Backbone as numpy.savetxt, mean C-alpha at the origin, in Angstrom:
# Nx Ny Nz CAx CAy CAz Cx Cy Cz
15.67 3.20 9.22 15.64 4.40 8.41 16.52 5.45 9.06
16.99 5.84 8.29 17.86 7.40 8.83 16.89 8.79 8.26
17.48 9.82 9.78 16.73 10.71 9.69 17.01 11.58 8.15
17.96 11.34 7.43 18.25 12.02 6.20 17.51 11.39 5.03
17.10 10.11 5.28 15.74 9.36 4.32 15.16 10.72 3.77
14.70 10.43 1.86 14.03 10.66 1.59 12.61 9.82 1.83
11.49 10.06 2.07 10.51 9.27 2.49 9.22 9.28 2.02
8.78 9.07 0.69 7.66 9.02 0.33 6.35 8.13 0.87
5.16 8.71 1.61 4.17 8.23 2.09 3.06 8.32 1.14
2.90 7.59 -0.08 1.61 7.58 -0.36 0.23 7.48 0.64
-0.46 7.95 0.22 -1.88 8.08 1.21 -1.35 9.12 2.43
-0.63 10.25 2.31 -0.49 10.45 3.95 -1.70 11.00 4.19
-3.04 11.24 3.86 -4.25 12.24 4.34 -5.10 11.04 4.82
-4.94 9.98 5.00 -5.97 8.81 5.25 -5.57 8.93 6.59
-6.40 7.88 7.23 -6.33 7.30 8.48 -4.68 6.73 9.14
-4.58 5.87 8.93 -3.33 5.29 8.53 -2.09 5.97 8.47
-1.91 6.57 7.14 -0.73 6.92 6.59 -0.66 8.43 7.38
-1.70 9.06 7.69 -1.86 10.53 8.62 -0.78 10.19 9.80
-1.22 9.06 10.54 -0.84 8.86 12.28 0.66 8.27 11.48
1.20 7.68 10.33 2.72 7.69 10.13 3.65 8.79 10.10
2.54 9.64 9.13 3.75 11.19 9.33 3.32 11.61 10.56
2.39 11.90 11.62 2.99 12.44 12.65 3.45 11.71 13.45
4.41 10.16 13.50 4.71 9.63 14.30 6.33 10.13 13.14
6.46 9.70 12.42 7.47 10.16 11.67 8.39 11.89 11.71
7.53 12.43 11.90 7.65 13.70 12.13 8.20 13.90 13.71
7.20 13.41 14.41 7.56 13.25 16.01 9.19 12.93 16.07
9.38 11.54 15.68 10.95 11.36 15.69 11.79 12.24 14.83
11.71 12.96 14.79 12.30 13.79 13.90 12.79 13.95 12.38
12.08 13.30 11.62 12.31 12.83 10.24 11.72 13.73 9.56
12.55 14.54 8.85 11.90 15.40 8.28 12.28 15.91 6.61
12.35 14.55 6.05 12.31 14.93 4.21 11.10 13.96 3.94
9.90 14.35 4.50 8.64 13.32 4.15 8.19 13.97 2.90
7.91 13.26 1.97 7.08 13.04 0.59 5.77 13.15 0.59
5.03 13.94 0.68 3.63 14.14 0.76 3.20 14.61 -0.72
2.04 14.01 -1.26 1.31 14.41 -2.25 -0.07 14.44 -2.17
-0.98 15.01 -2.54 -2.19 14.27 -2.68 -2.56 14.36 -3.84
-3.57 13.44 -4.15 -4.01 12.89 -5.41 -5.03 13.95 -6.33
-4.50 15.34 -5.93 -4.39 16.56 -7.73 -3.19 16.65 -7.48
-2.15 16.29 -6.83 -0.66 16.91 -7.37 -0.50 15.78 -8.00
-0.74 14.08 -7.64 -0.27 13.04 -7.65 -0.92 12.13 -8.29
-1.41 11.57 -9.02 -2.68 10.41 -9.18 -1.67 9.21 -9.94
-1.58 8.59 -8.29 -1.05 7.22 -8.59 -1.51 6.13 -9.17
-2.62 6.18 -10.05 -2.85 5.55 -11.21 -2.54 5.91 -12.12
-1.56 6.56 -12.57 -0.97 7.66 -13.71 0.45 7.07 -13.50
0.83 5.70 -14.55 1.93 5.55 -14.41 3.45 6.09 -14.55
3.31 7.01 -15.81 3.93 8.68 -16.34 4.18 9.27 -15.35
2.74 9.54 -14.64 3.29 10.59 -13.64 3.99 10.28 -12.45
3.71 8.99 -11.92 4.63 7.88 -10.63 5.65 7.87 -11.31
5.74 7.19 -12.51 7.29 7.17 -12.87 8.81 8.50 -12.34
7.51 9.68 -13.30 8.38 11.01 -12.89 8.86 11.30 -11.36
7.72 11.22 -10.58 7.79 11.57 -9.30 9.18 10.99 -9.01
8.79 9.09 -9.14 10.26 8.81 -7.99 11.28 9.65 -8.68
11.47 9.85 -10.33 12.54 9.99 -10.75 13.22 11.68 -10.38
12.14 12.31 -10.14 12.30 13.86 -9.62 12.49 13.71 -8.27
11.77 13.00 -7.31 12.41 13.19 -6.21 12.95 12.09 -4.74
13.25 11.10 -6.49 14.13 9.97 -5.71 13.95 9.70 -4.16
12.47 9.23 -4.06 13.18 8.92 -2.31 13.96 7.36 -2.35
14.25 7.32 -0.99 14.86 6.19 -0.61 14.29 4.77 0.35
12.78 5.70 0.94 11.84 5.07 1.12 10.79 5.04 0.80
9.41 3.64 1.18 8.41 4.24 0.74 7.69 3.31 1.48
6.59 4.49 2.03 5.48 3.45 2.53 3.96 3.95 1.58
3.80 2.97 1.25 2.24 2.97 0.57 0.87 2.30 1.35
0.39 3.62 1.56 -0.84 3.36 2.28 -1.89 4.10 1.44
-1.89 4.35 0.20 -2.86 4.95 -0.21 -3.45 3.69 -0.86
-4.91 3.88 -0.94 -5.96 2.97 -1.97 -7.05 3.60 -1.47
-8.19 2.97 -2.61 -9.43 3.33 -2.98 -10.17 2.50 -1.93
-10.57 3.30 -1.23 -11.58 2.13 -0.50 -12.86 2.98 0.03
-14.00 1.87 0.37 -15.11 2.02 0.68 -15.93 1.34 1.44
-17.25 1.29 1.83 -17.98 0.48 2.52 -18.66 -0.67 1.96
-18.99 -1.23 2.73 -19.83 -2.13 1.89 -20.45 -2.03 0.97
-21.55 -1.20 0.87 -22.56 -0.85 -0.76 -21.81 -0.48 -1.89
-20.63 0.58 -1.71 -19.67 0.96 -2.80 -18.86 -0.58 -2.94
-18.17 -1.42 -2.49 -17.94 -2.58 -2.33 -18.74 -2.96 -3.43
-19.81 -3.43 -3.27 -20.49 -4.15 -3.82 -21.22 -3.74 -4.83
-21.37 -1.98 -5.11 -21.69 -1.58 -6.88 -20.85 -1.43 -7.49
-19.29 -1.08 -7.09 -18.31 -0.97 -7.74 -16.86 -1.65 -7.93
-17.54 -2.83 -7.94 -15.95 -3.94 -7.80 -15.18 -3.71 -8.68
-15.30 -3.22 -10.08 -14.08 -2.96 -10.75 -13.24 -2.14 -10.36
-14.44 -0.99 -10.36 -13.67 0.34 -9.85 -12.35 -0.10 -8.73
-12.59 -0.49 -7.40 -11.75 -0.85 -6.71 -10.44 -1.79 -6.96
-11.18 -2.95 -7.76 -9.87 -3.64 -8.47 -8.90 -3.24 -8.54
-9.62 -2.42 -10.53 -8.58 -1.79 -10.77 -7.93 -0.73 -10.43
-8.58 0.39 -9.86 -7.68 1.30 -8.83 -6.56 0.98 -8.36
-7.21 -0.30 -7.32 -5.94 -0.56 -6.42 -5.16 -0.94 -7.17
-5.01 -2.19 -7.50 -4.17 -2.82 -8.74 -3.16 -1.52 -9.56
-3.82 -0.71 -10.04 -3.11 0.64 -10.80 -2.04 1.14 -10.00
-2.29 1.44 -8.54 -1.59 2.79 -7.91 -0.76 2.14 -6.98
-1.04 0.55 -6.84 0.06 -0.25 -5.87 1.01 -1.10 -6.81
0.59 -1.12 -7.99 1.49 -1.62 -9.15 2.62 -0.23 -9.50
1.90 0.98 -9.45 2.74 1.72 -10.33 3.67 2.27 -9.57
3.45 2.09 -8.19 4.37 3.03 -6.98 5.36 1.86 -6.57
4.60 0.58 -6.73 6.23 -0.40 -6.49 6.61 -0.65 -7.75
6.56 -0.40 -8.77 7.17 -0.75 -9.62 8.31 0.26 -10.02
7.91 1.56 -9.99 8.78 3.09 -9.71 9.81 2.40 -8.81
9.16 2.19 -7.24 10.24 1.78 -6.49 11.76 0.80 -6.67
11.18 0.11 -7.32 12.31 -0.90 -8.06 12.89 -0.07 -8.98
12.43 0.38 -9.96 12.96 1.27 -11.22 13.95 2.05 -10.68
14.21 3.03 -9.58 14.24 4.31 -9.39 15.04 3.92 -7.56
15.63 2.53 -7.64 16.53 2.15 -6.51 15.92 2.27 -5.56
15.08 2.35 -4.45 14.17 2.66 -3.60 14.47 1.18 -2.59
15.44 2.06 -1.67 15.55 0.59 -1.06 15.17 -0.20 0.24
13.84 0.66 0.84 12.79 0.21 1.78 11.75 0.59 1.01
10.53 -0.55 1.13 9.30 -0.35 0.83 8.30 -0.71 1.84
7.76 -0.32 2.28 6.21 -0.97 2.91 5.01 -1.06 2.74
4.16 -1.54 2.28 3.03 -2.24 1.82 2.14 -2.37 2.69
0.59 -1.42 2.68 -0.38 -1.35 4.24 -0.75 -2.06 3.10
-1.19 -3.64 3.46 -2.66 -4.31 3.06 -3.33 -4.51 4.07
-4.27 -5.38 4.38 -5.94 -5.13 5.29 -6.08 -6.55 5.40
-6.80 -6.60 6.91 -7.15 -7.91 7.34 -8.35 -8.68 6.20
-8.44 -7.84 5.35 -9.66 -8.45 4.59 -8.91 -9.31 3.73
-8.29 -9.75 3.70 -7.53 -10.56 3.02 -7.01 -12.05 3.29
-7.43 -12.08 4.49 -8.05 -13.42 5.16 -9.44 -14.10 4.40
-9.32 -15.43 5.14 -10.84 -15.92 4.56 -11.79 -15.74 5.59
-13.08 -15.48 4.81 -13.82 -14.95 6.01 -14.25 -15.87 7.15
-13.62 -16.99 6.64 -14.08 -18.22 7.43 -13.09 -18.75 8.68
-11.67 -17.71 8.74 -10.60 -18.17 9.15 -10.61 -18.31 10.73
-9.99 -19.28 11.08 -9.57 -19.59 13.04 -9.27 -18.09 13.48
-9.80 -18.00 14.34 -9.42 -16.91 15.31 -8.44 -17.57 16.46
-7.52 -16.35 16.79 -6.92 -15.37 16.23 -6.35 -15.87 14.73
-6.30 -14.69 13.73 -5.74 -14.93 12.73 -4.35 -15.08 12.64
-4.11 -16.38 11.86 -2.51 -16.70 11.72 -2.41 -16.14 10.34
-1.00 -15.62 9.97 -0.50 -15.40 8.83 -0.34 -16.12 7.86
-0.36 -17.50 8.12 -0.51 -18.49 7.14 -1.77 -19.26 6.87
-3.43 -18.43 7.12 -3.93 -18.46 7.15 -4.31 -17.56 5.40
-3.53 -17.05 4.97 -3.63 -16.19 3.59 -3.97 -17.16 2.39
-5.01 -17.57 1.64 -5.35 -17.99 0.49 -5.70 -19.24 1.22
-6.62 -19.74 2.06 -6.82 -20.53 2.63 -8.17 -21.15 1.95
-9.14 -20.34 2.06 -10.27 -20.18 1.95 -10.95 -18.43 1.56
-12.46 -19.03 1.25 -12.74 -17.38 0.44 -12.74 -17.12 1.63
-12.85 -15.80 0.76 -12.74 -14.25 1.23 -14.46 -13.84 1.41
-14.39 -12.74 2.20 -15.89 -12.18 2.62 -16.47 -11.45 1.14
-17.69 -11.98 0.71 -17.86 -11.31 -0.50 -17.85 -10.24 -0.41
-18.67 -8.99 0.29 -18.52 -7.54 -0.13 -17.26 -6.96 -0.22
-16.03 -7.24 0.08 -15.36 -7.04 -0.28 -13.70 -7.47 -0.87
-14.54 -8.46 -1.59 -13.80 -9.73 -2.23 -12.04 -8.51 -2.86
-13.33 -7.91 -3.66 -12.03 -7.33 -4.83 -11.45 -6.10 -4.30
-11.19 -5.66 -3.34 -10.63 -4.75 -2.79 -9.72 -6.05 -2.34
-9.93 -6.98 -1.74 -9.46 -8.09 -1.04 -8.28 -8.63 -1.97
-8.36 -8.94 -3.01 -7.70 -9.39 -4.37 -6.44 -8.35 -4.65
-6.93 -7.40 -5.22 -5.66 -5.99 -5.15 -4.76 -6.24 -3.84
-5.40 -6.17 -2.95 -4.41 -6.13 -1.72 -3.38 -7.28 -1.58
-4.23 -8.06 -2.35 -3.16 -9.03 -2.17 -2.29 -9.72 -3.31
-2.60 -8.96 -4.19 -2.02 -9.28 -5.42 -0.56 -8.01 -4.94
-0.51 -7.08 -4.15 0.30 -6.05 -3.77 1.05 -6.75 -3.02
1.00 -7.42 -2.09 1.42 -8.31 -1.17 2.19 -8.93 -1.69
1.85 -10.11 -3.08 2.44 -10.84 -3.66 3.10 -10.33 -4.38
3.36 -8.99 -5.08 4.13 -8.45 -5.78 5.54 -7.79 -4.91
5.28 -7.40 -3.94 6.19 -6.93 -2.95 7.22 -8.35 -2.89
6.40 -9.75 -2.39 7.09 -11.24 -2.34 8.25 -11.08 -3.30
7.35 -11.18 -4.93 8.11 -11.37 -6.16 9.29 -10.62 -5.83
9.02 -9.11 -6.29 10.66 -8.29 -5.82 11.66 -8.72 -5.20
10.90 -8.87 -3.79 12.02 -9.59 -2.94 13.08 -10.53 -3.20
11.88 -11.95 -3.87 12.51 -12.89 -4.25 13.49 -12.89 -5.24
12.93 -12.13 -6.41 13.62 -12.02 -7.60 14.40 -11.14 -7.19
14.65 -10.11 -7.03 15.64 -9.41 -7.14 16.28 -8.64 -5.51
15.77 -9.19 -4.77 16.46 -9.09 -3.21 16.14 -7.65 -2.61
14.79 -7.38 -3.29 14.47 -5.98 -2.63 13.74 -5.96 -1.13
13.81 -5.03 -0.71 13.34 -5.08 1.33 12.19 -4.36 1.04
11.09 -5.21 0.69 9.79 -4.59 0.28 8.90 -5.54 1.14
8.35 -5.04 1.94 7.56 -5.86 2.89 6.34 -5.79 3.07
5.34 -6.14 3.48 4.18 -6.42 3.84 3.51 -5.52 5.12
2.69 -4.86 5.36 2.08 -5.02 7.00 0.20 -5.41 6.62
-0.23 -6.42 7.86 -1.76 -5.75 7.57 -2.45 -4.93 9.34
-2.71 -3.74 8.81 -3.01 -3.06 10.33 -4.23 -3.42 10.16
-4.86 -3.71 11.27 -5.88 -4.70 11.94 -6.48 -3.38 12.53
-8.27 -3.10 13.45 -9.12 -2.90 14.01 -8.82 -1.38 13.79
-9.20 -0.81 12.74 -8.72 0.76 12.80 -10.10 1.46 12.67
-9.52 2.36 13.40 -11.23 3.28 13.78 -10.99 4.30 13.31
-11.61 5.49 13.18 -11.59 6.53 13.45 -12.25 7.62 12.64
């Protein structure tokens, strides 16, 4: 990335995407994209659309999603689904639309099977299920994953994957 990147960080107020802009910031990068979700609601495909198209970045890391604990997990599996599904569909899909030519993709170790060899290998993905409570948060993430693939494949975009592992805080 160059320091003249436009740089849109979905999620920057989370865990995650917080410690990117001030590591981002630290190096001196300073046209970061910050919204939060009353300026922004990236399930609002209209309004993602507009955004990239108003302020065109050139990157993007998406770390925003809906997430919860176990009990919300487990009374509200749609909710999460489709959330995620909504706001990681509509921000890479902008991205492609709207030339965007780094993407990065935070999905979650939950996306393993819960049954998997330790340490986890990467080709350990669709192996076996997934931990039920949070199957369908599990699903979105990786239906994001696989959509990032598609791009790539199909049309040679640098849209990549990460999953950050043991996060506290």
């Amino acid at each position: 990335m160059d320091k003249s990147d436009n740089i849109f960080i979905a999620g920057h107020r989370g865990l995650v995407g917080s410690a990117i802009v001030r590591r981002l910031e630290a190096d001196g990068f300073t046209n970061l994209l910050k919204r939060d979700r009353h300026e922004l609601d990236l399930a609002n495909e209209a309004a993602v659309a507009e955004f990239f198209a108003t302020e065109k970045p050139n990157v993007v890391i998406l770390a925003a999603a809906k997430v919860g604990g176990i009990k919300a997990n487990n009374d509200y599996p749609v909710e999460f689904l489709l959330e995620n599904l909504r706001l990681q569909n509509n921000v890479i899909s902008a991205a492609h639309a709207n030339d965007v030519r780094k993407l990065l993709f935070l999905g979650s170790s939950c996306i393993y099977p819960k049954l998997a060899a330790q340490p986890i290998r990467e080709d350990a993905l669709l192996t076996g299920p997934l931990e039920p409570t949070n199957d369908a948060y599990a699903i979105a993430k990786i239906a994001g994953i696989k959509l990032c693939q598609a791009y790539a494949s199909e049309y040679g975009e640098n849209y990549i994957s990460a999953m950050p592992t043991n996060l506290y805080g």
